[in-house]
PDB file of C-alpha atoms in Angstrom:
ATOM      1  CA  UNK L 181      24.724 -30.580 -26.152  1.00 58.00           C
ATOM      2  CA  UNK L 182      26.734 -27.489 -27.061  1.00 66.00           C
ATOM      3  CA  UNK L 183      29.125 -27.148 -29.938  1.00 74.00           C
ATOM      4  CA  UNK L 184      32.687 -26.876 -28.712  1.00 82.00           C
ATOM      5  CA  UNK L 185      34.733 -24.587 -30.941  1.00 84.00           C
ATOM      6  CA  UNK L 186      38.161 -25.742 -32.023  1.00 87.00           C
ATOM      7  CA  UNK L 187      41.314 -23.981 -30.902  1.00 86.00           C
ATOM      8  CA  UNK L 188      41.608 -22.498 -34.373  1.00 89.00           C
ATOM      9  CA  UNK L 189      38.111 -20.976 -34.246  1.00 89.00           C
ATOM     10  CA  UNK L 190      37.854 -17.193 -34.225  1.00 92.00           C
ATOM     11  CA  UNK L 191      37.282 -15.304 -30.986  1.00 90.00           C
ATOM     12  CA  UNK L 192      33.784 -14.373 -32.213  1.00 91.00           C
ATOM     13  CA  UNK L 193      32.740 -18.024 -32.611  1.00 89.00           C
ATOM     14  CA  UNK L 194      34.173 -18.883 -29.197  1.00 88.00           C
ATOM     15  CA  UNK L 195      32.332 -15.979 -27.612  1.00 90.00           C
ATOM     16  CA  UNK L 196      28.986 -16.874 -29.231  1.00 88.00           C
ATOM     17  CA  UNK L 197      29.290 -20.462 -27.981  1.00 87.00           C
ATOM     18  CA  UNK L 198      30.133 -19.220 -24.507  1.00 89.00           C
ATOM     19  CA  UNK L 199      27.111 -16.891 -24.440  1.00 86.00           C
ATOM     20  CA  UNK L 200      24.779 -19.681 -25.600  1.00 85.00           C
ATOM     21  CA  UNK L 201      25.926 -21.859 -22.730  1.00 86.00           C
ATOM     22  CA  UNK L 202      25.646 -19.060 -20.161  1.00 86.00           C
ATOM     23  CA  UNK L 203      22.107 -18.171 -21.297  1.00 83.00           C
ATOM     24  CA  UNK L 204      20.996 -21.788 -21.083  1.00 84.00           C
ATOM     25  CA  UNK L 205      22.443 -22.138 -17.580  1.00 84.00           C
ATOM     26  CA  UNK L 206      20.781 -18.899 -16.511  1.00 81.00           C
ATOM     27  CA  UNK L 207      17.370 -19.843 -17.925  1.00 81.00           C
ATOM     28  CA  UNK L 208      17.654 -23.486 -16.790  1.00 82.00           C
ATOM     29  CA  UNK L 209      16.229 -24.520 -20.161  1.00 83.00           C
ATOM     30  CA  UNK L 210      17.142 -25.012 -23.820  1.00 81.00           C
ATOM     31  CA  UNK L 211      13.691 -23.918 -25.015  1.00 82.00           C
ATOM     32  CA  UNK L 212      15.086 -20.622 -26.245  1.00 78.00           C
ATOM     33  CA  UNK L 213      17.362 -22.581 -28.613  1.00 80.00           C
ATOM     34  CA  UNK L 214      14.973 -25.281 -29.799  1.00 81.00           C
ATOM     35  CA  UNK L 215      11.731 -23.326 -30.202  1.00 81.00           C
ATOM     36  CA  UNK L 216      10.317 -22.605 -33.667  1.00 84.00           C
ATOM     37  CA  UNK L 217      10.163 -18.873 -32.954  1.00 84.00           C
ATOM     38  CA  UNK L 218      12.898 -16.757 -31.368  1.00 83.00           C
ATOM     39  CA  UNK L 219      12.328 -13.357 -29.815  1.00 85.00           C
ATOM     40  CA  UNK L 220      15.188 -11.159 -28.679  1.00 86.00           C
ATOM     41  CA  UNK L 221      12.769  -9.213 -26.478  1.00 87.00           C
ATOM     42  CA  UNK L 222      11.354 -12.390 -24.923  1.00 84.00           C
ATOM     43  CA  UNK L 223      14.796 -13.802 -24.157  1.00 83.00           C
ATOM     44  CA  UNK L 224      15.921 -10.500 -22.666  1.00 83.00           C
ATOM     45  CA  UNK L 225      12.849 -10.306 -20.433  1.00 82.00           C
ATOM     46  CA  UNK L 226      13.392 -13.896 -19.277  1.00 80.00           C
ATOM     47  CA  UNK L 227      16.994 -13.132 -18.385  1.00 79.00           C
ATOM     48  CA  UNK L 228      16.012  -9.880 -16.694  1.00 76.00           C
ATOM     49  CA  UNK L 229      13.448 -11.674 -14.532  1.00 69.00           C
ATOM     50  CA  UNK L 230      16.251 -13.758 -13.054  1.00 59.00           C
ATOM     51  CA  UNK L 231      18.072 -10.710 -11.733  1.00 63.00           C
ATOM     52  CA  UNK L 232      18.097  -9.729  -8.082  1.00 65.00           C
ATOM     53  CA  UNK L 233      15.932  -6.686  -7.447  1.00 70.00           C
ATOM     54  CA  UNK L 234      17.822  -3.991  -5.580  1.00 80.00           C
ATOM     55  CA  UNK L 235      15.471  -2.509  -2.959  1.00 83.00           C
ATOM     56  CA  UNK L 236      17.425   0.752  -2.861  1.00 90.00           C
ATOM     57  CA  UNK L 237      16.926   1.535  -6.570  1.00 91.00           C
ATOM     58  CA  UNK L 238      13.813   3.544  -5.622  1.00 91.00           C
ATOM     59  CA  UNK L 239      16.056   6.010  -3.766  1.00 94.00           C
ATOM     60  CA  UNK L 240      18.551   6.538  -6.579  1.00 95.00           C
ATOM     61  CA  UNK L 241      16.686   6.920  -9.853  1.00 94.00           C
ATOM     62  CA  UNK L 242      14.678  10.035  -9.066  1.00 93.00           C
ATOM     63  CA  UNK L 243      14.089  12.992 -11.383  1.00 93.00           C
ATOM     64  CA  UNK L 244      14.923  15.511  -8.652  1.00 95.00           C
ATOM     65  CA  UNK L 245      18.400  13.993  -8.339  1.00 96.00           C
ATOM     66  CA  UNK L 246      21.092  15.209 -10.722  1.00 97.00           C
ATOM     67  CA  UNK L 247      22.331  12.483 -13.121  1.00 96.00           C
ATOM     68  CA  UNK L 248      25.921  12.652 -11.872  1.00 97.00           C
ATOM     69  CA  UNK L 249      24.662  12.301  -8.299  1.00 97.00           C
ATOM     70  CA  UNK L 250      22.570   9.266  -9.266  1.00 97.00           C
ATOM     71  CA  UNK L 251      25.511   7.540 -10.910  1.00 97.00           C
ATOM     72  CA  UNK L 252      27.874   8.034  -7.966  1.00 97.00           C
ATOM     73  CA  UNK L 253      25.191   6.947  -5.487  1.00 97.00           C
ATOM     74  CA  UNK L 254      24.444   3.854  -7.559  1.00 96.00           C
ATOM     75  CA  UNK L 255      28.119   2.843  -7.511  1.00 95.00           C
ATOM     76  CA  UNK L 256      28.417   3.636  -3.799  1.00 95.00           C
ATOM     77  CA  UNK L 257      25.422   1.491  -2.802  1.00 94.00           C
ATOM     78  CA  UNK L 258      26.735  -1.318  -5.004  1.00 92.00           C
ATOM     79  CA  UNK L 259      30.142  -0.876  -3.324  1.00 91.00           C
ATOM     80  CA  UNK L 260      31.716  -0.506  -6.762  1.00 93.00           C
ATOM     81  CA  UNK L 261      33.509   2.813  -6.376  1.00 95.00           C
ATOM     82  CA  UNK L 262      37.264   2.576  -6.915  1.00 94.00           C
ATOM     83  CA  UNK L 263      38.133   3.073  -3.286  1.00 94.00           C
ATOM     84  CA  UNK L 264      41.675   2.724  -1.961  1.00 94.00           C
ATOM     85  CA  UNK L 265      40.757  -0.544  -0.277  1.00 93.00           C
ATOM     86  CA  UNK L 266      39.550  -2.022  -3.576  1.00 92.00           C
ATOM     87  CA  UNK L 267      42.595  -0.797  -5.506  1.00 92.00           C
ATOM     88  CA  UNK L 268      45.012  -1.928  -2.782  1.00 92.00           C
ATOM     89  CA  UNK L 269      43.867  -5.523  -3.292  1.00 90.00           C
ATOM     90  CA  UNK L 270      45.244  -5.268  -6.825  1.00 89.00           C
ATOM     91  CA  UNK L 271      48.556  -3.870  -5.661  1.00 91.00           C
ATOM     92  CA  UNK L 272      47.694  -0.252  -6.431  1.00 91.00           C
ATOM     93  CA  UNK L 273      48.649   2.340  -3.814  1.00 89.00           C
ATOM     94  CA  UNK L 274      50.749   2.381  -0.657  1.00 91.00           C
ATOM     95  CA  UNK L 275      47.895   1.662   1.760  1.00 93.00           C
ATOM     96  CA  UNK L 276      44.139   1.129   1.929  1.00 93.00           C
ATOM     97  CA  UNK L 277      43.291   3.819   4.472  1.00 93.00           C
ATOM     98  CA  UNK L 278      40.659   6.507   3.938  1.00 92.00           C
ATOM     99  CA  UNK L 279      42.202   9.316   1.903  1.00 93.00           C
ATOM    100  CA  UNK L 280      40.368  11.948   3.945  1.00 93.00           C
ATOM    101  CA  UNK L 281      40.662  10.888   7.586  1.00 89.00           C
ATOM    102  CA  UNK L 282      43.073   7.943   7.443  1.00 88.00           C
ATOM    103  CA  UNK L 283      41.218   6.309  10.302  1.00 86.00           C
ATOM    104  CA  UNK L 284      39.933   3.133   8.622  1.00 89.00           C
ATOM    105  CA  UNK L 285      40.181   1.143   5.385  1.00 92.00           C
ATOM    106  CA  UNK L 286      38.555   3.154   2.610  1.00 93.00           C
ATOM    107  CA  UNK L 287      35.386   1.319   1.591  1.00 92.00           C
ATOM    108  CA  UNK L 288      31.927   2.638   0.811  1.00 91.00           C
ATOM    109  CA  UNK L 289      30.602   1.765   4.275  1.00 88.00           C
ATOM    110  CA  UNK L 290      32.860   4.002   6.419  1.00 87.00           C
ATOM    111  CA  UNK L 291      33.202   6.636   3.715  1.00 91.00           C
ATOM    112  CA  UNK L 292      29.397   7.144   3.681  1.00 93.00           C
ATOM    113  CA  UNK L 293      28.848   8.227   6.530  1.00 91.00           C
ATOM    114  CA  UNK L 294      31.019   6.857   9.314  1.00 89.00           C
ATOM    115  CA  UNK L 295      34.104   8.917   8.452  1.00 89.00           C
ATOM    116  CA  UNK L 296      34.208  12.104  10.566  1.00 91.00           C
ATOM    117  CA  UNK L 297      34.432  14.299   7.461  1.00 94.00           C
ATOM    118  CA  UNK L 298      31.495  12.708   5.655  1.00 94.00           C
ATOM    119  CA  UNK L 299      29.494  12.696   8.881  1.00 93.00           C
ATOM    120  CA  UNK L 300      29.997  16.456   9.128  1.00 95.00           C
ATOM    121  CA  UNK L 301      28.759  16.836   5.548  1.00 95.00           C
ATOM    122  CA  UNK L 302      25.696  14.718   6.318  1.00 95.00           C
ATOM    123  CA  UNK L 303      24.879  16.732   9.436  1.00 95.00           C
ATOM    124  CA  UNK L 304      25.081  19.994   7.475  1.00 96.00           C
ATOM    125  CA  UNK L 305      22.761  18.551   4.815  1.00 96.00           C
ATOM    126  CA  UNK L 306      20.231  17.347   7.399  1.00 95.00           C
ATOM    127  CA  UNK L 307      20.325  20.659   9.279  1.00 95.00           C
ATOM    128  CA  UNK L 308      19.639  22.429   5.989  1.00 95.00           C
ATOM    129  CA  UNK L 309      16.533  20.279   5.435  1.00 94.00           C
ATOM    130  CA  UNK L 310      15.554  20.707   9.106  1.00 92.00           C
ATOM    131  CA  UNK L 311      15.588  16.972   9.821  1.00 92.00           C
ATOM    132  CA  UNK L 312      17.109  15.102  12.746  1.00 88.00           C
ATOM    133  CA  UNK L 313      18.210  11.479  12.722  1.00 88.00           C
ATOM    134  CA  UNK L 314      20.947   9.189  13.956  1.00 81.00           C
ATOM    135  CA  UNK L 315      22.073   7.051  11.051  1.00 74.00           C
ATOM    136  CA  UNK L 316      25.588   6.092  10.005  1.00 77.00           C
ATOM    137  CA  UNK L 317      25.041   4.453   6.626  1.00 90.00           C
ATOM    138  CA  UNK L 318      23.785   5.926   3.371  1.00 93.00           C
ATOM    139  CA  UNK L 319      21.158   3.216   2.926  1.00 93.00           C
ATOM    140  CA  UNK L 320      19.767   3.772   6.423  1.00 93.00           C
ATOM    141  CA  UNK L 321      19.465   7.509   5.747  1.00 95.00           C
ATOM    142  CA  UNK L 322      17.506   6.848   2.550  1.00 95.00           C
ATOM    143  CA  UNK L 323      15.284   4.375   4.397  1.00 94.00           C
ATOM    144  CA  UNK L 324      14.633   6.912   7.144  1.00 94.00           C
ATOM    145  CA  UNK L 325      13.312   9.438   4.623  1.00 95.00           C
ATOM    146  CA  UNK L 326      11.037   6.822   3.077  1.00 93.00           C
ATOM    147  CA  UNK L 327       9.650   5.738   6.456  1.00 93.00           C
ATOM    148  CA  UNK L 328       9.334   8.971   8.398  1.00 93.00           C
ATOM    149  CA  UNK L 329       9.046  11.762   5.826  1.00 93.00           C
ATOM    150  CA  UNK L 330       5.389  11.623   4.776  1.00 91.00           C
ATOM    151  CA  UNK L 331       5.474  14.711   2.548  1.00 94.00           C
ATOM    152  CA  UNK L 332       6.363  13.231  -0.852  1.00 93.00           C
ATOM    153  CA  UNK L 333       7.895  16.494  -2.105  1.00 93.00           C
ATOM    154  CA  UNK L 334      10.210  16.790   0.901  1.00 94.00           C
ATOM    155  CA  UNK L 335      10.966  13.079   0.660  1.00 95.00           C
ATOM    156  CA  UNK L 336      12.185  13.453  -2.929  1.00 94.00           C
ATOM    157  CA  UNK L 337      14.291  16.451  -1.947  1.00 95.00           C
ATOM    158  CA  UNK L 338      15.714  14.344   0.870  1.00 96.00           C
ATOM    159  CA  UNK L 339      16.713  11.621  -1.588  1.00 97.00           C
ATOM    160  CA  UNK L 340      18.267  14.216  -3.908  1.00 97.00           C
ATOM    161  CA  UNK L 341      20.174  15.852  -1.052  1.00 97.00           C
ATOM    162  CA  UNK L 342      21.600  12.612   0.317  1.00 97.00           C
ATOM    163  CA  UNK L 343      22.623  11.453  -3.162  1.00 97.00           C
ATOM    164  CA  UNK L 344      24.248  14.839  -3.690  1.00 97.00           C
ATOM    165  CA  UNK L 345      26.054  14.541  -0.364  1.00 97.00           C
ATOM    166  CA  UNK L 346      27.501  11.181  -1.417  1.00 97.00           C
ATOM    167  CA  UNK L 347      28.665  12.764  -4.656  1.00 98.00           C
ATOM    168  CA  UNK L 348      30.288  15.717  -2.866  1.00 97.00           C
ATOM    169  CA  UNK L 349      32.094  13.462  -0.378  1.00 97.00           C
ATOM    170  CA  UNK L 350      33.430  11.321  -3.226  1.00 97.00           C
ATOM    171  CA  UNK L 351      34.460  14.477  -5.068  1.00 97.00           C
ATOM    172  CA  UNK L 352      36.319  15.675  -1.954  1.00 97.00           C
ATOM    173  CA  UNK L 353      37.999  12.293  -1.639  1.00 96.00           C
ATOM    174  CA  UNK L 354      39.234  12.550  -5.227  1.00 97.00           C
ATOM    175  CA  UNK L 355      40.480  16.069  -4.528  1.00 96.00           C
ATOM    176  CA  UNK L 356      42.604  14.695  -1.691  1.00 95.00           C
ATOM    177  CA  UNK L 357      43.992  11.858  -3.828  1.00 94.00           C
ATOM    178  CA  UNK L 358      44.779  13.862  -6.956  1.00 95.00           C
ATOM    179  CA  UNK L 359      45.260  17.452  -5.765  1.00 96.00           C
ATOM    180  CA  UNK L 360      46.281  16.917  -2.110  1.00 94.00           C
ATOM    181  CA  UNK L 361      43.613  19.391  -1.066  1.00 95.00           C
ATOM    182  CA  UNK L 362      40.748  18.894   1.387  1.00 93.00           C
ATOM    183  CA  UNK L 363      37.806  21.238   0.713  1.00 95.00           C
ATOM    184  CA  UNK L 364      35.836  22.294   3.756  1.00 96.00           C
ATOM    185  CA  UNK L 365      32.584  20.495   4.415  1.00 96.00           C
ATOM    186  CA  UNK L 366      30.805  23.849   4.479  1.00 96.00           C
ATOM    187  CA  UNK L 367      31.974  24.777   0.972  1.00 96.00           C
ATOM    188  CA  UNK L 368      30.890  21.395  -0.399  1.00 94.00           C
ATOM    189  CA  UNK L 369      27.448  21.724   1.091  1.00 95.00           C
ATOM    190  CA  UNK L 370      26.955  25.258  -0.234  1.00 96.00           C
ATOM    191  CA  UNK L 371      27.595  23.895  -3.713  1.00 95.00           C
ATOM    192  CA  UNK L 372      25.156  21.046  -3.072  1.00 96.00           C
ATOM    193  CA  UNK L 373      22.403  23.355  -1.801  1.00 95.00           C
ATOM    194  CA  UNK L 374      22.649  25.458  -4.947  1.00 95.00           C
ATOM    195  CA  UNK L 375      22.507  22.368  -7.188  1.00 95.00           C
ATOM    196  CA  UNK L 376      19.507  20.814  -5.436  1.00 95.00           C
ATOM    197  CA  UNK L 377      17.380  23.963  -5.249  1.00 93.00           C
ATOM    198  CA  UNK L 378      17.975  25.024  -8.829  1.00 92.00           C
ATOM    199  CA  UNK L 379      17.481  21.510 -10.180  1.00 93.00           C
ATOM    200  CA  UNK L 380      14.033  21.301  -8.591  1.00 91.00           C
ATOM    201  CA  UNK L 381      12.982  24.817  -9.566  1.00 88.00           C
ATOM    202  CA  UNK L 382      14.118  24.152 -13.123  1.00 89.00           C
ATOM    203  CA  UNK L 383      12.248  20.906 -13.744  1.00 86.00           C
ATOM    204  CA  UNK L 384       9.299  21.172 -11.359  1.00 78.00           C
ATOM    205  CA  UNK L 385       8.641  24.873 -10.849  1.00 71.00           C
ATOM    206  CA  UNK L 386       4.999  25.029 -12.007  1.00 76.00           C
ATOM    207  CA  UNK L 387       3.862  21.925 -10.131  1.00 80.00           C
ATOM    208  CA  UNK L 388       5.058  22.854  -6.648  1.00 86.00           C
ATOM    209  CA  UNK L 389       2.323  23.693  -4.144  1.00 88.00           C
ATOM    210  CA  UNK L 390       2.454  27.049  -2.384  1.00 89.00           C
ATOM    211  CA  UNK L 391       3.466  25.483   0.944  1.00 91.00           C
ATOM    212  CA  UNK L 392       6.206  23.357  -0.594  1.00 89.00           C
ATOM    213  CA  UNK L 393       7.486  26.273  -2.662  1.00 88.00           C
ATOM    214  CA  UNK L 394       7.652  28.467   0.429  1.00 90.00           C
ATOM    215  CA  UNK L 395       9.564  25.748   2.296  1.00 91.00           C
ATOM    216  CA  UNK L 396      11.991  25.231  -0.597  1.00 88.00           C
ATOM    217  CA  UNK L 397      12.730  28.935  -1.015  1.00 87.00           C
ATOM    218  CA  UNK L 398      13.301  29.289   2.727  1.00 90.00           C
ATOM    219  CA  UNK L 399      16.057  26.689   2.679  1.00 88.00           C
TER     220      UNK L 399
END
C-alpha cells in the first residue's frame, strides 16, 4: 500500500513516507490520499478531531492569567515539567526527591500541592482571595473554583491566582536547584499578588463592576 523508501533514500523522503503512514493509521482511512481534491485544512481538522480533549484546558487558557503562568500550569497538569523524578529516570541527578522538602519523589502531583512548602503557598493565596477549601491537587483546586465560585469575575481571578501559585512554586524549586536558595512562601506570594492585580487592572479596568472593583482593590 505504502511506498517503502530504499536505504539510500534521503531523510526527507523517509520522513514523508513515515508521516503518510501515520496519518492513514490515525484517520483509519486512505481517502485523504486517493481523493480528487486535497485540503490541508480539512486533513488538519480531521486529525485534530481525533485528539483527546483535556477537560482542564478551560482553567489554563484564560486572559486574566499571565502567559508565563499559563505555560507552566499547562506543563504541570500534563505532568511534563522536568522534575527530578523524570530526569532521574534518564540517569540525571543523584536522587529523585523533591528539591524543596526532600520528603517524596519530585513529580507534579506532590509538588502541587502536597509538599509542605507548596501547601503553604496555596494557603496564603486562598487566604488572600478569602476562600476556604481542603484540596491537595492543583486540578481539584481549579475544579473547586468552577463548582463553588459563582461570581465569574472572582472565578477567573481564582484561576489566575492558582496558575500563578503553580508558577511561583516551580520558580522556587528552580531557585533551590540552581542557586541553592529557598525563597520564603510569603515573598513569593507578595510577588504573585502584585502580578495578578495589575494584570487584571491593565487589561480589564473599564469593564469591572463597582462591586468587583472594590473587592479587587481591597485584596
